[in-house]
CSV table of C-alpha atoms in Angstrom, one decimal:
chain,number,residue,atom,x,y,z
A,1,MET,CA,-0.2,0.2,0.0
A,2,LYS,CA,2.9,2.2,0.9
A,3,THR,CA,4.1,1.9,-2.7
A,4,ILE,CA,1.0,2.9,-4.2
A,5,TYR,CA,0.7,5.8,-1.9
A,6,LYS,CA,3.8,7.0,-3.4
A,7,THR,CA,2.9,6.4,-6.7
A,8,ILE,CA,0.4,8.9,-6.2
A,9,LEU,CA,2.6,11.5,-4.2
A,10,LEU,CA,5.1,11.2,-7.2
A,11,PHE,CA,2.4,12.4,-9.6
A,12,THR,CA,1.4,15.5,-7.1
A,13,CYS,CA,5.0,16.3,-6.8
A,14,THR,CA,5.6,15.9,-10.7
A,15,ILE,CA,2.3,18.8,-11.2
A,16,LEU,CA,4.2,20.9,-8.8
A,17,VAL,CA,8.0,20.7,-10.2
A,18,ALA,CA,6.0,21.4,-13.8
A,19,CYS,CA,3.8,24.1,-12.7
A,20,GLY,CA,6.8,25.7,-11.0
A,21,GLY,CA,6.1,24.5,-8.0
A,22,VAL,CA,3.3,25.8,-5.1
A,23,PRO,CA,2.4,29.7,-6.0
A,24,GLU,CA,0.8,30.8,-2.7
A,25,GLU,CA,4.6,29.9,-1.2
A,26,LYS,CA,6.2,32.2,-3.4
A,27,SER,CA,4.2,35.3,-3.3
A,28,LYS,CA,1.2,37.2,-1.4
A,29,THR,CA,-0.6,37.5,-4.4
A,30,ALA,CA,-0.4,34.1,-5.7
A,31,ASN,CA,-3.1,33.1,-4.2
A,32,THR,CA,-5.5,35.1,-6.5
A,33,GLU,CA,-3.3,35.4,-9.5
A,34,ASN,CA,-3.3,31.9,-9.9
A,35,ALA,CA,-6.7,30.7,-8.6
A,36,PHE,CA,-8.5,28.0,-11.0
A,37,SER,CA,-12.2,28.7,-10.9
A,38,VAL,CA,-14.2,26.0,-9.1
A,39,GLU,CA,-15.7,25.0,-12.5
A,40,GLU,CA,-12.3,24.5,-13.8
A,41,VAL,CA,-11.1,22.2,-11.3
A,42,LEU,CA,-13.9,20.6,-11.1
A,43,GLU,CA,-14.1,19.6,-15.0
A,44,MET,CA,-10.4,18.8,-14.3
A,45,VAL,CA,-11.2,16.1,-11.8
A,46,ALA,CA,-14.3,14.7,-13.6
A,47,LYS,CA,-12.2,14.0,-16.8
A,48,GLU,CA,-10.0,11.9,-14.6
A,49,ASN,CA,-13.0,9.8,-13.3
A,50,ASP,CA,-14.2,9.6,-16.7
A,51,VAL,CA,-11.0,7.7,-18.1
A,52,THR,CA,-10.8,5.9,-14.4
A,53,ARG,CA,-14.1,4.7,-14.7
A,54,THR,CA,-14.1,3.8,-18.5
A,55,LEU,CA,-10.7,1.5,-18.2
A,56,TYR,CA,-12.7,0.1,-15.0
A,57,THR,CA,-16.2,-0.7,-16.8
A,58,LYS,CA,-14.2,-1.8,-20.0
A,59,ALA,CA,-10.9,-3.4,-19.2
A,60,ILE,CA,-11.7,-4.9,-15.7
A,61,VAL,CA,-15.5,-5.6,-15.7
A,62,GLY,CA,-16.2,-5.9,-19.1
A,63,LYS,CA,-13.0,-8.7,-20.3
A,64,GLY,CA,-13.5,-10.0,-16.4
A,65,LYS,CA,-17.0,-11.1,-17.2
A,66,ALA,CA,-15.8,-12.7,-20.4
A,67,GLN,CA,-13.3,-14.5,-18.4
A,68,GLY,CA,-15.6,-15.5,-15.8
A,69,MET,CA,-15.1,-13.1,-13.3
A,70,LYS,CA,-18.3,-11.9,-11.1
A,71,PHE,CA,-19.2,-8.6,-10.4
A,72,ASP,CA,-22.1,-7.8,-7.8
A,73,GLU,CA,-23.8,-5.0,-5.6
A,74,ASP,CA,-23.2,-7.5,-2.7
A,75,TRP,CA,-19.6,-8.0,-3.7
A,76,ARG,CA,-18.5,-7.1,0.1
A,77,LYS,CA,-20.6,-9.8,1.3
A,78,ASP,CA,-18.6,-12.7,2.6
A,79,ASP,CA,-20.8,-15.3,0.5
A,80,VAL,CA,-20.1,-13.9,-2.6
A,81,GLU,CA,-16.9,-14.0,-4.6
A,82,ALA,CA,-17.6,-10.7,-7.0
A,83,GLY,CA,-16.0,-7.3,-7.2
A,84,PRO,CA,-17.8,-3.8,-7.2
A,85,LEU,CA,-19.9,-3.0,-9.9
A,86,PRO,CA,-18.8,0.2,-11.7
A,87,ALA,CA,-21.6,2.3,-9.8
A,88,LEU,CA,-20.3,1.1,-6.6
A,89,PHE,CA,-16.9,1.4,-7.9
A,90,LEU,CA,-17.5,5.5,-8.1
A,91,ARG,CA,-19.2,5.2,-4.4
A,92,GLY,CA,-16.0,3.3,-2.9
A,93,VAL,CA,-13.8,6.4,-4.6
A,94,ALA,CA,-16.9,9.2,-3.1
A,95,THR,CA,-16.6,7.3,0.6
A,96,SER,CA,-12.7,7.5,0.5
A,97,ILE,CA,-12.9,11.0,-0.4
A,98,ARG,CA,-15.3,12.3,2.0
A,99,LYS,CA,-12.9,10.7,4.4
A,100,SER,CA,-10.5,12.7,3.5
A,101,PRO,CA,-9.6,16.6,4.6
A,102,VAL,CA,-10.5,17.4,1.1
A,103,PRO,CA,-14.0,18.9,0.8
A,104,LEU,CA,-15.0,17.6,-2.4
A,105,GLY,CA,-18.4,15.7,-2.9
A,106,LEU,CA,-19.1,13.2,-5.7
A,107,TYR,CA,-22.2,11.3,-6.1
A,108,LEU,CA,-24.0,9.6,-8.8
A,109,GLY,CA,-27.8,10.4,-10.1
A,110,SER,CA,-30.2,9.7,-12.6
A,111,ASP,CA,-33.8,9.9,-13.7
A,112,PHE,CA,-34.2,6.3,-13.7
A,113,PRO,CA,-31.9,5.3,-11.3
A,114,VAL,CA,-31.8,1.6,-9.7
A,115,ASN,CA,-31.6,2.7,-5.8
A,116,ALA,CA,-34.5,5.1,-5.5
A,117,ALA,CA,-32.2,7.7,-3.1
A,118,ASN,CA,-30.4,8.5,-6.2
A,119,LYS,CA,-33.2,10.0,-8.2
A,120,PHE,CA,-32.8,13.7,-9.4
A,121,GLU,CA,-34.8,16.0,-8.0
A,122,GLY,CA,-35.8,19.9,-8.3
A,123,LYS,CA,-32.9,22.0,-10.0
A,124,GLN,CA,-30.7,18.9,-10.9
A,125,ALA,CA,-33.7,17.0,-12.3
A,126,ASP,CA,-34.2,20.1,-14.7
A,127,LEU,CA,-30.9,20.6,-15.4
A,128,PHE,CA,-30.1,16.9,-16.4
A,129,GLU,CA,-33.1,17.1,-18.5
A,130,GLN,CA,-30.8,19.2,-20.7
A,131,ILE,CA,-27.7,17.3,-19.9
A,132,LYS,CA,-29.4,14.8,-21.6
A,133,LYS,CA,-30.2,16.6,-25.1
A,134,ASP,CA,-26.2,18.1,-25.3
A,135,GLN,CA,-24.6,16.0,-23.0
A,136,LYS,CA,-22.5,19.4,-21.9
A,137,PRO,CA,-21.8,19.7,-18.2
A,138,GLN,CA,-24.2,22.2,-15.7
A,139,PHE,CA,-22.7,24.4,-13.2
A,140,PHE,CA,-24.7,26.1,-9.9
A,141,TYR,CA,-24.6,27.4,-7.1
A,142,ASP,CA,-26.6,24.7,-4.5
A,143,GLU,CA,-28.0,27.9,-1.7
A,144,GLU,CA,-29.4,25.5,0.6
A,145,GLN,CA,-25.9,23.2,1.0
A,146,LYS,CA,-23.7,26.3,0.1
A,147,LEU,CA,-21.7,24.2,-2.6
A,148,HIS,CA,-20.6,24.9,-6.0
A,149,THR,CA,-21.8,21.9,-7.7
A,150,ALA,CA,-20.8,20.3,-11.5
A,151,MET,CA,-22.9,17.6,-13.4
A,152,PHE,CA,-21.4,15.9,-16.2
A,153,ALA,CA,-23.3,13.4,-18.3
A,154,ASP,CA,-22.5,9.3,-17.5
A,155,LEU,CA,-22.9,7.3,-20.5
A,156,ALA,CA,-23.5,3.8,-20.8
A,157,SER,CA,-20.0,3.3,-22.0
A,158,ALA,CA,-19.8,-0.7,-22.2
A,159,GLY,CA,-22.1,-3.4,-22.6
A,160,ALA,CA,-21.5,-4.4,-19.1
A,161,CYS,CA,-24.1,-1.1,-17.7
A,162,VAL,CA,-26.6,-1.9,-20.2
A,163,SER,CA,-26.8,-5.4,-19.4
A,164,CYS,CA,-26.7,-4.7,-15.7
A,165,HIS,CA,-29.1,-1.8,-15.8
A,166,ASN,CA,-31.5,-3.5,-18.0
A,167,LYS,CA,-31.8,-7.3,-15.9
A,168,HIS,CA,-31.6,-5.5,-12.6
A,169,PRO,CA,-34.6,-6.7,-10.4
A,170,GLN,CA,-35.0,-3.3,-9.3
A,171,THR,CA,-34.5,-1.3,-12.3
A,172,THR,CA,-37.3,1.4,-13.4
A,173,LYS,CA,-36.2,1.6,-17.2
A,174,SER,CA,-34.9,-1.8,-18.7
A,175,ASP,CA,-34.1,-0.5,-22.7
A,176,TRP,CA,-31.1,0.8,-21.5
A,177,LYS,CA,-28.6,1.3,-25.3
A,178,LEU,CA,-24.8,1.9,-25.8
A,179,GLY,CA,-24.3,5.2,-25.6
A,180,ASP,CA,-27.1,6.2,-23.6
A,181,VAL,CA,-27.1,9.2,-20.9
A,182,MET,CA,-27.7,6.8,-18.0
A,183,GLY,CA,-27.4,9.5,-15.2
A,184,ALA,CA,-24.9,12.6,-14.1
A,185,THR,CA,-21.7,12.6,-11.7
A,186,THR,CA,-22.1,15.4,-9.5
A,187,TRP,CA,-19.4,17.1,-7.9
A,188,GLN,CA,-19.5,19.8,-5.4
A,189,TYR,CA,-17.4,22.1,-3.2
A,190,PRO,CA,-17.6,25.0,-0.8
A,191,LYS,CA,-14.9,27.6,-2.8
A,192,ASP,CA,-15.9,29.4,-5.9
A,193,SER,CA,-11.7,29.2,-6.8
A,194,LEU,CA,-8.9,27.0,-6.0
A,195,THR,CA,-5.0,27.6,-5.5
A,196,TYR,CA,-2.9,25.6,-7.0
A,197,LYS,CA,-1.5,23.6,-4.2
A,198,GLU,CA,-5.6,22.7,-3.5
A,199,THR,CA,-6.1,22.0,-7.3
A,200,VAL,CA,-3.9,19.2,-6.7
A,201,ALA,CA,-5.0,17.9,-3.5
A,202,VAL,CA,-8.8,17.6,-5.0
A,203,LEU,CA,-7.3,15.3,-7.7
A,204,ASN,CA,-4.8,13.7,-4.9
A,205,ALA,CA,-8.1,12.9,-2.7
A,206,TYR,CA,-9.8,11.5,-6.2
A,207,ALA,CA,-6.6,9.2,-7.2
A,208,LYS,CA,-6.0,8.0,-4.0
A,209,GLY,CA,-10.1,7.1,-3.8
A,210,THR,CA,-9.6,4.8,-6.8
A,211,VAL,CA,-6.7,2.8,-5.1
A,212,ASP,CA,-9.2,2.7,-2.0
A,213,ILE,CA,-11.5,0.9,-3.2
A,214,TYR,CA,-9.7,-1.0,-6.1
A,215,VAL,CA,-7.1,-2.5,-2.9
A,216,GLN,CA,-10.3,-3.8,-1.3
A,217,TYR,CA,-11.7,-5.6,-4.2
A,218,LEU,CA,-8.1,-7.0,-4.1
A,219,ASP,CA,-8.7,-7.8,-0.7
A,220,GLU,CA,-11.8,-9.3,-0.9
A,221,ILE,CA,-10.3,-12.1,-4.2
A,222,LYS,CA,-7.6,-13.3,-1.4
A,223,ALA,CA,-10.6,-14.5,0.5
A,224,PHE,CA,-11.9,-16.2,-2.6
A,225,GLU,CA,-12.9,-19.8,-1.9
A,226,ALA,CA,-12.9,-20.6,-6.0
A,227,ASN,CA,-10.0,-23.0,-7.2
A,228,GLU,CA,-9.7,-20.4,-10.3
A,229,LYS,CA,-9.9,-17.1,-8.8
A,230,PRO,CA,-8.1,-14.0,-10.8
A,231,GLU,CA,-4.1,-13.9,-10.7
A,232,VAL,CA,-3.6,-10.8,-9.7
A,233,GLY,CA,0.0,-9.5,-11.4
A,234,ASP,CA,1.3,-7.3,-14.4
A,235,LYS,CA,-1.1,-8.4,-16.1
A,236,TRP,CA,-5.4,-7.7,-17.4
A,237,PRO,CA,-8.4,-9.7,-18.1
A,238,ALA,CA,-7.6,-9.7,-21.5
A,239,GLU,CA,-5.0,-12.1,-21.4
A,240,GLY,CA,-6.8,-14.5,-19.1
A,241,ASN,CA,-8.1,-15.1,-15.6
A,242,TYR,CA,-5.9,-12.1,-14.4
A,243,LEU,CA,-6.3,-8.5,-12.6
A,244,PRO,CA,-3.8,-6.0,-12.3
A,245,THR,CA,-2.1,-4.8,-9.3
A,246,ALA,CA,-3.2,-1.3,-7.8
A,247,GLU,CA,0.4,-0.5,-8.9
A,248,VAL,CA,-0.5,-1.1,-12.6
A,249,PHE,CA,-3.9,-0.4,-12.7
A,250,LEU,CA,-3.1,3.7,-11.8
A,251,ASP,CA,-0.1,3.6,-13.8
A,252,SER,CA,-2.8,2.5,-16.7
A,253,VAL,CA,-5.0,5.6,-15.4
A,254,LYS,CA,-2.4,8.0,-15.1
A,255,LYS,CA,-0.8,7.0,-18.4
A,256,LEU,CA,-4.1,7.8,-19.9
A,257,SER,CA,-5.1,11.0,-18.2
A,258,SER,CA,-2.0,12.8,-16.9
A,259,TYR,CA,-1.0,14.8,-19.6
A,260,GLU,CA,-4.4,16.1,-20.3
A,261,THR,CA,-4.5,17.2,-16.6
A,262,MET,CA,-0.5,18.6,-16.7
A,263,LYS,CA,-1.2,20.8,-19.7
A,264,HIS,CA,-4.0,22.2,-18.0
A,265,LEU,CA,-2.5,23.4,-14.9
A,266,VAL,CA,0.8,24.4,-16.9
A,267,VAL,CA,-1.5,26.5,-19.4
A,268,LYS,CA,-3.1,28.3,-16.6
A,269,LYS,CA,-0.1,29.4,-15.4
């Protein structure tokens, strides 16, 4: 675990070095001159999330099912030998972030959720209708919670998403298709702007959240009694009954997402 978190820290340090250090430590005016708007930061972390969830959904769940691996909403139960479904992977990330000192909120909602508690209401329901039309993010200030809020389209990006939702016993919609806007990932933050250091802290909290939930999945596998449980190493399900280690999974995420994130940070500077 220490090695994994060192990888996250290394990624953070790389961003800071590329951007010339932590601005607020250089001058008293840097906090305002080099701040990101909350909308920019939430878009950055949302893009990181898109890459991570797509990789997990397609390369782990989709390919894993083809190898006979199971994924279930009750994956944490002792008598269930399965991994987390994509929505539960996201919930695990959100739980990790909530336990961190970073005041970043994350949840997934829909107008046809499997869990009724995730149904959009009020302003979010109205904004989600627009998201379904153009798939563009929606930003607003939640007066009741005093939080800046951003909603991003959550698409049915893999067959595993479609089949799971269509066949779920509690589903309220059974004709989902690939490419449909199934819901919206919602992010919240209390401030209207963030320094470089705060921005990196947000990205770091998200990265740690993905590691936390993935490691929990690998820990569950250790307790599986099945004779052919996945072998954990440097290979992926596409190659057979394998799962990548948390380090390999995180490294793949960063290779796919870090360039755009760092480019955004450097250009902003």
